[in-house]
XYZ file of N, CA and C in Angstrom:
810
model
N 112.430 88.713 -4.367
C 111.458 87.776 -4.940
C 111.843 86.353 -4.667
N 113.272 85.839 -4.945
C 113.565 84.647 -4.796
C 113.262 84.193 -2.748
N 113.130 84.902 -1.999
C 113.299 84.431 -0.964
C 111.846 84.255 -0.457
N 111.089 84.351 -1.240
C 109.454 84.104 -0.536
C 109.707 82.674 -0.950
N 109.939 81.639 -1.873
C 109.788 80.241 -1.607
C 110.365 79.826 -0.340
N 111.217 80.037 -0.073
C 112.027 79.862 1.388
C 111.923 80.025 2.516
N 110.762 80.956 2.924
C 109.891 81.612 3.923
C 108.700 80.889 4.047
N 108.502 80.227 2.962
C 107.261 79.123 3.238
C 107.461 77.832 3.517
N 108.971 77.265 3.066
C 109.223 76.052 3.268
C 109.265 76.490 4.577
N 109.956 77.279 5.295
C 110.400 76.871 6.774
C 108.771 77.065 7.637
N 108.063 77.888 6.419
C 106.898 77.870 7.428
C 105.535 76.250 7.576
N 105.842 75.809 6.397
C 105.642 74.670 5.976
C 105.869 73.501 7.076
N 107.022 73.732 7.530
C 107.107 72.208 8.419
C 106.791 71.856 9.645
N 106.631 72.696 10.482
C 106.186 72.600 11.224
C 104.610 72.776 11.705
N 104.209 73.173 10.644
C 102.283 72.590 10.198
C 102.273 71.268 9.997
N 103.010 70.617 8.985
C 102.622 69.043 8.515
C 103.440 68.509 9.614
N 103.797 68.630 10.722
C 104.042 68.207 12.392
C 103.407 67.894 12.818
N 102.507 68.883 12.886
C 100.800 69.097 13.971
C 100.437 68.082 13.769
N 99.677 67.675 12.332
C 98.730 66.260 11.932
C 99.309 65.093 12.445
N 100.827 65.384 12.396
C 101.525 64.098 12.452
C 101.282 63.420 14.427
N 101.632 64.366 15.228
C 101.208 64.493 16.174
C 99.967 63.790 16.713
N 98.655 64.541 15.977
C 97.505 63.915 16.312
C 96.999 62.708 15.991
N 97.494 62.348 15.005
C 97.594 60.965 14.396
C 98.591 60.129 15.304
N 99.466 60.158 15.765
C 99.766 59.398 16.792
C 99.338 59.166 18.212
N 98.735 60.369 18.534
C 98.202 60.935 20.079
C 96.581 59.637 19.514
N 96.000 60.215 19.006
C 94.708 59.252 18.103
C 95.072 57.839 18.754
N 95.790 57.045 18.127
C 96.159 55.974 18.211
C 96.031 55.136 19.380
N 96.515 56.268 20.396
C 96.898 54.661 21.626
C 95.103 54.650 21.909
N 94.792 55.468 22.327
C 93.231 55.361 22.930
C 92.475 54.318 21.488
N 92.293 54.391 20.548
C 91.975 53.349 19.596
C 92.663 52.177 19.618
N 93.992 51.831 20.167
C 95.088 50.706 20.356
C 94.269 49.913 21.343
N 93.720 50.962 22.701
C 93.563 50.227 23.566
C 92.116 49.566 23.601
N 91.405 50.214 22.984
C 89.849 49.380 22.879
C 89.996 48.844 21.899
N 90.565 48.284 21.013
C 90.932 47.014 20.179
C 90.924 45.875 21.148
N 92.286 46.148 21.877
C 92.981 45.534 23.162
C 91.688 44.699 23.928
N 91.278 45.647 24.282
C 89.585 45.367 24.931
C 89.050 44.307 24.624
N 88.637 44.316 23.532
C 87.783 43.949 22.514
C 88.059 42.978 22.095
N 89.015 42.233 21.772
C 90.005 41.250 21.686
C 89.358 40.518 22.663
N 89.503 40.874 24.126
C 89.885 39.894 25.122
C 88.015 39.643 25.082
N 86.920 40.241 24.635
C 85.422 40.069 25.151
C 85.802 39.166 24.249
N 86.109 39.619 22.435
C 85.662 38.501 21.525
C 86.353 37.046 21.268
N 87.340 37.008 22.127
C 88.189 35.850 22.977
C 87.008 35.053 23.660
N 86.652 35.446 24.812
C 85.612 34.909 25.379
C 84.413 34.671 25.016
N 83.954 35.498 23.887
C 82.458 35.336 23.538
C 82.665 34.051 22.528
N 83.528 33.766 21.822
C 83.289 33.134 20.646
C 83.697 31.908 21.200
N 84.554 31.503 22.561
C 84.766 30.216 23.341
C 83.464 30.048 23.835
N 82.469 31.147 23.793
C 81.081 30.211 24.915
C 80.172 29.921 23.675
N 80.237 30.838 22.590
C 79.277 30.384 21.237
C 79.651 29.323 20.527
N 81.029 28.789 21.016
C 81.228 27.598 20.176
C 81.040 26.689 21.323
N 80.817 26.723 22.320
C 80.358 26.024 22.806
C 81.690 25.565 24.000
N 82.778 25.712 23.414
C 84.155 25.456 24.501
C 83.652 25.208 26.031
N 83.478 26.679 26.458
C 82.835 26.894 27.983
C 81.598 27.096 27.740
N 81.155 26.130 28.849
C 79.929 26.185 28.957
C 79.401 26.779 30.078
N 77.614 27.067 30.758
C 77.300 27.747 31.525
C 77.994 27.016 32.733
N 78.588 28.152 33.817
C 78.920 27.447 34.949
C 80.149 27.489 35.051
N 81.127 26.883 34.094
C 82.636 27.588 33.755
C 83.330 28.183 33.918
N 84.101 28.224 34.428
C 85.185 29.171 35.250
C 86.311 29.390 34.306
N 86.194 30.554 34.022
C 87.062 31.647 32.543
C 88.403 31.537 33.683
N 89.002 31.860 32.527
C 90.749 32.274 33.263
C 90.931 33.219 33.948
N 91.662 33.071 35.134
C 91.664 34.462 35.993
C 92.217 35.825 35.406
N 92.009 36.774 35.524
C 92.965 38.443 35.535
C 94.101 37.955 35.187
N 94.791 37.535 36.054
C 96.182 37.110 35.992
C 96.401 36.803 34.528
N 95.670 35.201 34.714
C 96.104 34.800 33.274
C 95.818 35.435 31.956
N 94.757 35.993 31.759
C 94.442 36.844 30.368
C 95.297 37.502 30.417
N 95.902 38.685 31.179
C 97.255 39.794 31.256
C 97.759 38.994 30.366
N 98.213 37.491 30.980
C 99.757 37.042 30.547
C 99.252 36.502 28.858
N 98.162 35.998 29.057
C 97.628 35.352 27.565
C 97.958 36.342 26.673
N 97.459 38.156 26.876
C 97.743 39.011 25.489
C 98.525 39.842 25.940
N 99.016 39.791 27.284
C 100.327 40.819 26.891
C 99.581 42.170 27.359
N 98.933 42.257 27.795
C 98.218 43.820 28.093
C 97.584 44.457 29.556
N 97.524 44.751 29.884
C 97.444 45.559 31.570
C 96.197 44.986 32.249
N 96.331 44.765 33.488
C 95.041 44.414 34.058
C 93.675 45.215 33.733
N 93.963 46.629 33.868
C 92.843 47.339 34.104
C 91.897 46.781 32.240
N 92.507 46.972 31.737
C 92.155 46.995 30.453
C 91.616 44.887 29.613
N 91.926 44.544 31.226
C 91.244 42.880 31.204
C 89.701 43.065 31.921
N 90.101 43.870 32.839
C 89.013 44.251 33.916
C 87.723 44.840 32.991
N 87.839 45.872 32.070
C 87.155 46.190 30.952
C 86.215 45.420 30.657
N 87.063 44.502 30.039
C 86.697 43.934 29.027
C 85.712 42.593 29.983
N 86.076 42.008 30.952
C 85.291 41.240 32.001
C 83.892 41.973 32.780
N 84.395 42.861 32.820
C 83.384 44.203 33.195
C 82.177 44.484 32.071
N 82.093 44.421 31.299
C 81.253 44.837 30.116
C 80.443 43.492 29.595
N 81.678 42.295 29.384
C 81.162 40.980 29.588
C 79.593 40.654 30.363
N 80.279 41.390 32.184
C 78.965 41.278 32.413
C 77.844 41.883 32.406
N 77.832 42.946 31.819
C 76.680 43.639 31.985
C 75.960 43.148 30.723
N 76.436 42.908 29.562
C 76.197 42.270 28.749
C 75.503 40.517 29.287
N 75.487 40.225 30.428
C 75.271 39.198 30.801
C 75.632 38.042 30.149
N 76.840 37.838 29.521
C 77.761 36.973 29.255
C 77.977 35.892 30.326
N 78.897 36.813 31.361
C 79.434 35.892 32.217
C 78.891 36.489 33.774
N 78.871 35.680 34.755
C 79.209 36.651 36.166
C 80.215 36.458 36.950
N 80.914 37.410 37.844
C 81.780 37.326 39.086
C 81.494 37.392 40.373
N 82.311 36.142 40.692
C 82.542 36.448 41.960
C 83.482 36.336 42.926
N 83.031 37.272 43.490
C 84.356 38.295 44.396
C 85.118 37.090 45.247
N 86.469 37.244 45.116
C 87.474 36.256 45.122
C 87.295 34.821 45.514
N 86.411 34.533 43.898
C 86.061 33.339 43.396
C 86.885 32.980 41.955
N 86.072 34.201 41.295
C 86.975 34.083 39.791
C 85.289 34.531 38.973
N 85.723 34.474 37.715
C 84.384 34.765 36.634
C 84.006 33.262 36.109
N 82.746 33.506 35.821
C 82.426 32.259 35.099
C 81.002 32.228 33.766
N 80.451 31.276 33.557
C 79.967 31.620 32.096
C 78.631 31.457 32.888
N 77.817 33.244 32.436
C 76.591 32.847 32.917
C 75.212 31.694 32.187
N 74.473 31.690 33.094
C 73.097 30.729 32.255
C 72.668 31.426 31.661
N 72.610 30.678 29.804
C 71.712 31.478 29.293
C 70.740 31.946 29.341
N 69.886 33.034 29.272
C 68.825 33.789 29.057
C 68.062 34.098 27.905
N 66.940 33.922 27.895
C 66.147 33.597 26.598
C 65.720 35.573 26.535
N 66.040 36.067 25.043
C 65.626 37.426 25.161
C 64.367 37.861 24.304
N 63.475 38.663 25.074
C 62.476 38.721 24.315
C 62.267 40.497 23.539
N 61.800 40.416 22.695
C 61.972 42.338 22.212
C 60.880 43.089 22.726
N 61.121 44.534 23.124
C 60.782 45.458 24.087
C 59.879 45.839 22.924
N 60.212 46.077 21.740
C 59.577 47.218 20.282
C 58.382 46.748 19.717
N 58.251 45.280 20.092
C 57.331 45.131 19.394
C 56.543 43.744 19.924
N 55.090 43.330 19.663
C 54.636 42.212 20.517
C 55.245 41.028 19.880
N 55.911 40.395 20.612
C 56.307 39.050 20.241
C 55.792 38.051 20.431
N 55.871 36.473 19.465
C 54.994 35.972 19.622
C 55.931 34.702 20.889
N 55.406 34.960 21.889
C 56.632 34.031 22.848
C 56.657 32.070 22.525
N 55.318 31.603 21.782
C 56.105 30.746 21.712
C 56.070 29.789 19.951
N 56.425 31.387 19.215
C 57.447 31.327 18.542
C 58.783 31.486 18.725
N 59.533 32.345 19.778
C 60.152 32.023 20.115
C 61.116 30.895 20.890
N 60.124 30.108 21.557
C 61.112 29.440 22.518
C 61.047 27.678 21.237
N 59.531 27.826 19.994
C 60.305 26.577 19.237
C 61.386 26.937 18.225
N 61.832 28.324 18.042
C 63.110 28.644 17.513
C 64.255 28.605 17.676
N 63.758 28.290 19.535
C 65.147 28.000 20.573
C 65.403 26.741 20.192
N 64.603 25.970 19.370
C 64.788 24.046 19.188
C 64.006 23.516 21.235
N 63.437 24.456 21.642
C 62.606 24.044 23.026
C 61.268 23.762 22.971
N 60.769 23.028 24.043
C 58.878 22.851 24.081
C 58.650 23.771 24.786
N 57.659 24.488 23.974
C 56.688 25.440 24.496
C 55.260 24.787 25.382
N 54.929 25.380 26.345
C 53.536 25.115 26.487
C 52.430 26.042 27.285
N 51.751 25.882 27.045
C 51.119 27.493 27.678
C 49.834 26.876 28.798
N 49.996 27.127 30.124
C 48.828 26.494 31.446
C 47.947 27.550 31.340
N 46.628 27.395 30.710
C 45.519 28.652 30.984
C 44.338 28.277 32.025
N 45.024 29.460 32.969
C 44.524 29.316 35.061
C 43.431 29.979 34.517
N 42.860 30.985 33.850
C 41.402 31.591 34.146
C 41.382 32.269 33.038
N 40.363 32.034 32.675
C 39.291 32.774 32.050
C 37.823 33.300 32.202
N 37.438 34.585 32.441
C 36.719 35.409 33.489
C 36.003 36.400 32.867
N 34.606 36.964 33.166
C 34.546 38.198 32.912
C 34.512 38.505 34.688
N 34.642 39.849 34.930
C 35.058 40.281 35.939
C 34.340 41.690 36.026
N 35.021 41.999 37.309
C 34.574 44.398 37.808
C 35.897 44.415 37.509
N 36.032 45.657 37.044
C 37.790 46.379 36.676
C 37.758 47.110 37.979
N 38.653 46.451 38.742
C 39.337 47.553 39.773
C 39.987 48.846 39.154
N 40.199 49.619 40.443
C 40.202 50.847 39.457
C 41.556 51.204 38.804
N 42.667 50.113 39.045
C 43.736 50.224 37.938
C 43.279 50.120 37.174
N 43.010 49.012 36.648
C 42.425 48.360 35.263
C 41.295 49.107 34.826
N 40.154 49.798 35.317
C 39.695 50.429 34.677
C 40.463 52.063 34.339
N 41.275 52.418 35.019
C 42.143 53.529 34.463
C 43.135 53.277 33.557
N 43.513 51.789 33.477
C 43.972 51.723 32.256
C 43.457 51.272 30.579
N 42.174 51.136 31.099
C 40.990 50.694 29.693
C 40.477 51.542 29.721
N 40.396 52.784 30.205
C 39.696 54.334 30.065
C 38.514 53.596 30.452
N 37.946 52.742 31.427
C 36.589 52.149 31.625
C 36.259 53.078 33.224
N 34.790 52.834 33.403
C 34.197 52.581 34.496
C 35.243 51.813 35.839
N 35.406 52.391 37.083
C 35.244 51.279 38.088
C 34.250 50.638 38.460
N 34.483 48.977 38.553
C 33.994 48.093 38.523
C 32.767 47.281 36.853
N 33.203 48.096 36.043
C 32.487 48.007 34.900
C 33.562 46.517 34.457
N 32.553 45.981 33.609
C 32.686 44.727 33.312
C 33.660 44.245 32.031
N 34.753 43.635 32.657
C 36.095 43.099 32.094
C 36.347 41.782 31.582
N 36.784 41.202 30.684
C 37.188 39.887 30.506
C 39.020 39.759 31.411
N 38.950 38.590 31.897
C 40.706 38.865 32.871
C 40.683 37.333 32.640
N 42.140 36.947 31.748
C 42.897 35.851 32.000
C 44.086 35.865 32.121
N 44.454 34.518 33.154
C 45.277 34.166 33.675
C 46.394 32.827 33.034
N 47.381 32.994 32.514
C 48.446 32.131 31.645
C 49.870 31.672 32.474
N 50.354 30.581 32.172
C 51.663 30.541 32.392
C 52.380 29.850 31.411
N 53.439 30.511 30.585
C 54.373 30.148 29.311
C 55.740 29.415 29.923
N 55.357 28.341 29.410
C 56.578 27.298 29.745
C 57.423 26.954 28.785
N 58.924 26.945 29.219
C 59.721 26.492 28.043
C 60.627 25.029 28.696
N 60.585 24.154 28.253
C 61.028 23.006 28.417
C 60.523 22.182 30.142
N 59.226 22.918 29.887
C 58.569 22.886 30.871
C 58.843 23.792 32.348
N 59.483 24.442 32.495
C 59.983 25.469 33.313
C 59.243 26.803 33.432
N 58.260 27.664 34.220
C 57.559 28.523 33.871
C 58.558 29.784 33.487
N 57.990 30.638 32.292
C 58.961 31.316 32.487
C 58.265 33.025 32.096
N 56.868 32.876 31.663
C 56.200 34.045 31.988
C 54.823 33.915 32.482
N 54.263 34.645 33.669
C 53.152 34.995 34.455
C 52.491 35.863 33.418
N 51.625 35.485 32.515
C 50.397 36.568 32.216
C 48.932 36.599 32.746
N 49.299 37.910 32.813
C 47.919 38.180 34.076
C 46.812 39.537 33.417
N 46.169 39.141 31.843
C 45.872 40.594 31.330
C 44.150 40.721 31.782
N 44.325 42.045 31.242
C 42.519 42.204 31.201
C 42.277 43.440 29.747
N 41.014 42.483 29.480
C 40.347 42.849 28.059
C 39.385 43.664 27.635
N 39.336 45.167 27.072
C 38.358 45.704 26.824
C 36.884 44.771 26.534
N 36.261 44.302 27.009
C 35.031 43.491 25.945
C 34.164 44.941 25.310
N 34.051 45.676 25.203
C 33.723 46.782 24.109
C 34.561 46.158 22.425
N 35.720 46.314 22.997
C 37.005 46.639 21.619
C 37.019 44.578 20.924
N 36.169 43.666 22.201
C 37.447 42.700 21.756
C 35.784 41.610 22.755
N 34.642 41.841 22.194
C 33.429 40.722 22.961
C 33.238 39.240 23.151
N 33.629 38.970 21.824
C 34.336 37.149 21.933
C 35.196 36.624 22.705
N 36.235 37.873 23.115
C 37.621 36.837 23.425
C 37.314 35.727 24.589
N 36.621 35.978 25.652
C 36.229 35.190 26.408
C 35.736 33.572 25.596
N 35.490 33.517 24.561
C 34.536 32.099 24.393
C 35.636 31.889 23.181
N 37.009 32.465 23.547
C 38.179 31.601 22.683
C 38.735 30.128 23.700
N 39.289 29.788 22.511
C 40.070 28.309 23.088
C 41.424 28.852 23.196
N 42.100 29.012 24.247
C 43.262 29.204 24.435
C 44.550 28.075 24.641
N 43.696 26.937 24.537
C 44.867 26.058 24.437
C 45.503 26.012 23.104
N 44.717 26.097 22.425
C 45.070 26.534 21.154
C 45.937 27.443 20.440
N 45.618 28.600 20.849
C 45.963 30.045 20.709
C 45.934 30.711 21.737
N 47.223 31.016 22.151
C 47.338 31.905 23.224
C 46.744 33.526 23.406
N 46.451 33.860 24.101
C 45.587 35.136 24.236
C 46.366 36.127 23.433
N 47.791 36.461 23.511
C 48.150 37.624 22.671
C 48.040 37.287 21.551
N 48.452 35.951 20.883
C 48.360 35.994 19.707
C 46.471 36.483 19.142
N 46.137 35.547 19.793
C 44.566 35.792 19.419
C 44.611 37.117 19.221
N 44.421 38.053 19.944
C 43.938 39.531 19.854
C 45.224 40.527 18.749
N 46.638 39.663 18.539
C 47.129 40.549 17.159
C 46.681 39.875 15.513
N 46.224 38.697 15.886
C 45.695 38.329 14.425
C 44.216 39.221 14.409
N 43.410 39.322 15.387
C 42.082 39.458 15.164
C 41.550 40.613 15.720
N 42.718 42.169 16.182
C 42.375 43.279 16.538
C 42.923 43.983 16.464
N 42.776 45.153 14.959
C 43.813 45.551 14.935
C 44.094 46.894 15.679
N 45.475 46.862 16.558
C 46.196 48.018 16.992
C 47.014 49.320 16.360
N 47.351 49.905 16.658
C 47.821 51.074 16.108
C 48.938 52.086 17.360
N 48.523 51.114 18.507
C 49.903 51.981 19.356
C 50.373 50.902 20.810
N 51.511 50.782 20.906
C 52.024 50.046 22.247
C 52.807 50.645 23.252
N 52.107 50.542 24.382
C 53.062 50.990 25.233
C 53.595 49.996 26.165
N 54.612 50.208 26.161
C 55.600 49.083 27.101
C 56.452 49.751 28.544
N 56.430 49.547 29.356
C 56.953 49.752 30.721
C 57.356 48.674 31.365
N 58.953 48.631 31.949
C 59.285 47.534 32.253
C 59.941 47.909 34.314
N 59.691 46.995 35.127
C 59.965 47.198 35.969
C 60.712 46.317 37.204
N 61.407 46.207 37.723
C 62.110 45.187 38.427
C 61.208 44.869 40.176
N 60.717 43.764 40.339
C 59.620 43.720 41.011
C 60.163 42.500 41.948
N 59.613 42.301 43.199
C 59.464 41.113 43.807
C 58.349 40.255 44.153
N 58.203 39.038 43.798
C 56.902 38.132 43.194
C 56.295 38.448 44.289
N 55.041 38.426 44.597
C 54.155 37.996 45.358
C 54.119 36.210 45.446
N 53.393 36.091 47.411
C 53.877 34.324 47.287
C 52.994 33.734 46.017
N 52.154 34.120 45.949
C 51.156 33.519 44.957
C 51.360 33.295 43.496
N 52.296 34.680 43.254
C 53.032 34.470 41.560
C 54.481 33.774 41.564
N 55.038 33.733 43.025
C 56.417 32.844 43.439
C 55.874 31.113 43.248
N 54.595 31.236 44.093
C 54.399 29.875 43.409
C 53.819 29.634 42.132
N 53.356 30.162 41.924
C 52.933 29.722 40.065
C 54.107 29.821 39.344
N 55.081 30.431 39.031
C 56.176 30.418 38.980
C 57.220 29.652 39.239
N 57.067 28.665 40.422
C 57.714 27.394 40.545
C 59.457 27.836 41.241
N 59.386 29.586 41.759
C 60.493 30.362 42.215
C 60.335 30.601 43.473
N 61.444 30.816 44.283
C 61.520 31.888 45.632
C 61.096 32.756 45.148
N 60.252 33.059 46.530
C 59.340 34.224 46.525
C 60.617 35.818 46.551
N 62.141 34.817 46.889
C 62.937 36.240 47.690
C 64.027 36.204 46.470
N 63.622 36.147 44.859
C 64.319 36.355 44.117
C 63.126 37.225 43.307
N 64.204 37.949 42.516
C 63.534 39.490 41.487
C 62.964 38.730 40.363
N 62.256 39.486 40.101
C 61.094 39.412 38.705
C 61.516 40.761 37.777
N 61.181 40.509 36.744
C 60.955 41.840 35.423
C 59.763 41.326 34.933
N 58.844 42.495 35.212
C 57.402 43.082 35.205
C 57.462 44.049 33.820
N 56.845 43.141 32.553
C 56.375 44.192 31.411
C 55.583 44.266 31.408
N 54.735 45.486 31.497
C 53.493 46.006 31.574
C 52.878 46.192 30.141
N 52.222 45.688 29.033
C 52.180 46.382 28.265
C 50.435 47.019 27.665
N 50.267 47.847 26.839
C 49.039 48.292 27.147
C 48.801 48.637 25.496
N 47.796 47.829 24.761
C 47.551 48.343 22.960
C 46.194 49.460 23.216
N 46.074 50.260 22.081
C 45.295 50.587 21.583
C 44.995 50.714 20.134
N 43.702 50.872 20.136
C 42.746 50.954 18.077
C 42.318 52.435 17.917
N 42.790 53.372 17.085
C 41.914 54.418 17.454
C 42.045 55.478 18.205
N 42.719 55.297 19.610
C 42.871 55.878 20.746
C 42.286 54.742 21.917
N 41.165 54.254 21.642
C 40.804 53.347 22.600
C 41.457 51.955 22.896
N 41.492 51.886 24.042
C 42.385 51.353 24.779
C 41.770 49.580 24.415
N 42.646 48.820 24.272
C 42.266 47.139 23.875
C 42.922 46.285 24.607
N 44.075 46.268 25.789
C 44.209 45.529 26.409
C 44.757 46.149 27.373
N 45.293 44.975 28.298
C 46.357 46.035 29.636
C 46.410 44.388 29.988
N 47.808 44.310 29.706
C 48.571 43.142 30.524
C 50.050 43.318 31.414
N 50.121 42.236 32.278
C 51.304 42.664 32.857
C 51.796 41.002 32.977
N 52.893 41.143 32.566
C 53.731 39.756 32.089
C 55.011 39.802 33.057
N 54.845 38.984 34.367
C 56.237 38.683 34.595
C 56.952 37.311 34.789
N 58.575 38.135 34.971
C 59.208 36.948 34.338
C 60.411 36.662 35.346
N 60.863 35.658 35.786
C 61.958 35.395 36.701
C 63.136 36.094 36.357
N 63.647 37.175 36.675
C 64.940 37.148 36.124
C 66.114 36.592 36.106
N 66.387 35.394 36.510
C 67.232 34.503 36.190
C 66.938 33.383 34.770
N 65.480 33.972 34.784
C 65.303 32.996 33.240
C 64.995 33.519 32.746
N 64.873 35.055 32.527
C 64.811 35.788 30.988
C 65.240 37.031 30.817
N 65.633 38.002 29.582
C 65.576 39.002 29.651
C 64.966 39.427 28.682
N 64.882 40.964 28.637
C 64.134 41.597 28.093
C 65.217 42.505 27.484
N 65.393 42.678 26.190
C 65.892 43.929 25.265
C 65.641 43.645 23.778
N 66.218 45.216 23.256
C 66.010 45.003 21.841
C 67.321 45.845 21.186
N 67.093 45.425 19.890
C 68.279 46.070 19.157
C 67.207 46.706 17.806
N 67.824 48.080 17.760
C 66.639 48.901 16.675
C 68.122 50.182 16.152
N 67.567 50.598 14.525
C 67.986 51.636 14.455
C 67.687 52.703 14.849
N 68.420 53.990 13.963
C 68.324 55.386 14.848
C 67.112 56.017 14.685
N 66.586 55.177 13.619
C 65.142 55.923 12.682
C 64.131 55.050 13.897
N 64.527 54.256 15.340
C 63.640 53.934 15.538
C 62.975 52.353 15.314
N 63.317 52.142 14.054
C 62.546 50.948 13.692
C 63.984 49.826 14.312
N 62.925 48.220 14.328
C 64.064 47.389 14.868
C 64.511 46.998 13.487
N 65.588 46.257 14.027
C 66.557 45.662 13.045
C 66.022 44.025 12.602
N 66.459 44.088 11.266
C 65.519 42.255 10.941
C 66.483 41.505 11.187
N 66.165 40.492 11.638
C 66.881 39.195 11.967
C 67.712 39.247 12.990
């Protein structure tokens, strides 16, 4: 009887080993994306305070190693992620530097763009090229569930921020869903806003695509024709029936496009 406590201690210790084990094994891989992480929020919080500015040439590889003491690859990371994050960009045996900011607009939901850019503390201004009724070619009428060549309202916008163009809108308008919009004042009120105060929707679809301008939107645009665009397509409906179809593009050197949302889907406030 006395020797069963004794048979368990010895069996005992080398179980509370195991944990001990994994709890250290755990560690370095969590050690090292700290490590990481460190060196982005090193850099991010020198360009938000303003330290480096766009254009700026960050410290080389070399020097960050020596700044925290920690392995190249694991600088490389952290410079690496930087940019995709579009923080900073590199170049190849140049060095990294602080990219131009980019104004971001949200994918989830219609934004009002120039509420945004006087939030930036920037002048907004909006050039309205046309206002039209029109024939729906047969995109546009496959995307208004219309007739080809059946009769469309189509205007033409350009959204400027500190006078710089920085989105091409080019939509077309159910006039079934939406008969006035044509005999709006758009200097006033820009076309999207108009049609979310005064029609109401119930579904958005958004498609985004990486495009090269045509000369005609290169020049309205005030860009080389031989630099990329991001093309949001977006398309409301009331009902099921279809209420707009626009396609908004934008230089990609002067904007991007993302969003931040939870898992349920919905975006995040503020």
């Amino acid at each position: 009887m006395s020797a069963r406590p004794s048979r368990r201690t010895t069996v005992a210790a080398p179980r509370s080993a195991t944990p001990a084990k994994a709890v250290a094994s755990a560690a370095a891989p969590a050690q090292a994306m700290a490590l990481y992480e460190q060196v982005k929020d090193h850099i991010s919080r020198k360009i938000q305070e303003g330290i480096w500015r766009a254009g700026d040439r960050l410290p080389s590889e070399n020097e960050l190693v020596t700044q925290f003491g920690i392995s190249r690859m694991t600088v490389n990371r952290a410079l690496r992620e930087l940019v995709e994050q579009g923080r900073i960009v590199r170049v190849a045996g140049v060095g990294s530097f602080v990219a131009e900011d980019k104004p971001q607009s949200t994918l989830l939901q219609i934004a009002n763009l120039a509420s945004e850019i006087r939030q930036r503390g920037h002048d907004y201004r909006c050039d309205v090229l046309t206002v039209e009724r029109t024939s729906a070619t047969l995109e546009v009428a496959a995307a208004l569930d219309l007739r080809t060549g059946e009769s469309v309202f189509h205007s033409l916008c350009i959204h400027r921020e500190d006078g710089l163009p920085v989105q091409l809108e080019d939509r077309h308008v159910n006039p079934r869903q939406v008969p006035q919009f044509a005999a709006q004042d758009f200097t006033q009120l820009q076309p999207s806003e108009y049609l979310v105060r005064n029609v109401p929707f119930d579904q958005i679809e958004h498609v985004v695509d990486a495009v090269m301008p045509t000369a005609e939107q290169a020049a309205l645009l005030e860009m080389s024709p031989q630099e990329p665009c991001l093309l949001l397509t977006r398309r409301t409906w009331s009902r099921g029936v279809p209420i707009t179809v626009v396609r908004c593009l934008h230089p990609a050197t002067r904007y991007r496009l993302g969003s931040r949302f939870r898992a349920d889907g919905n975006p995040v406030a503020g």
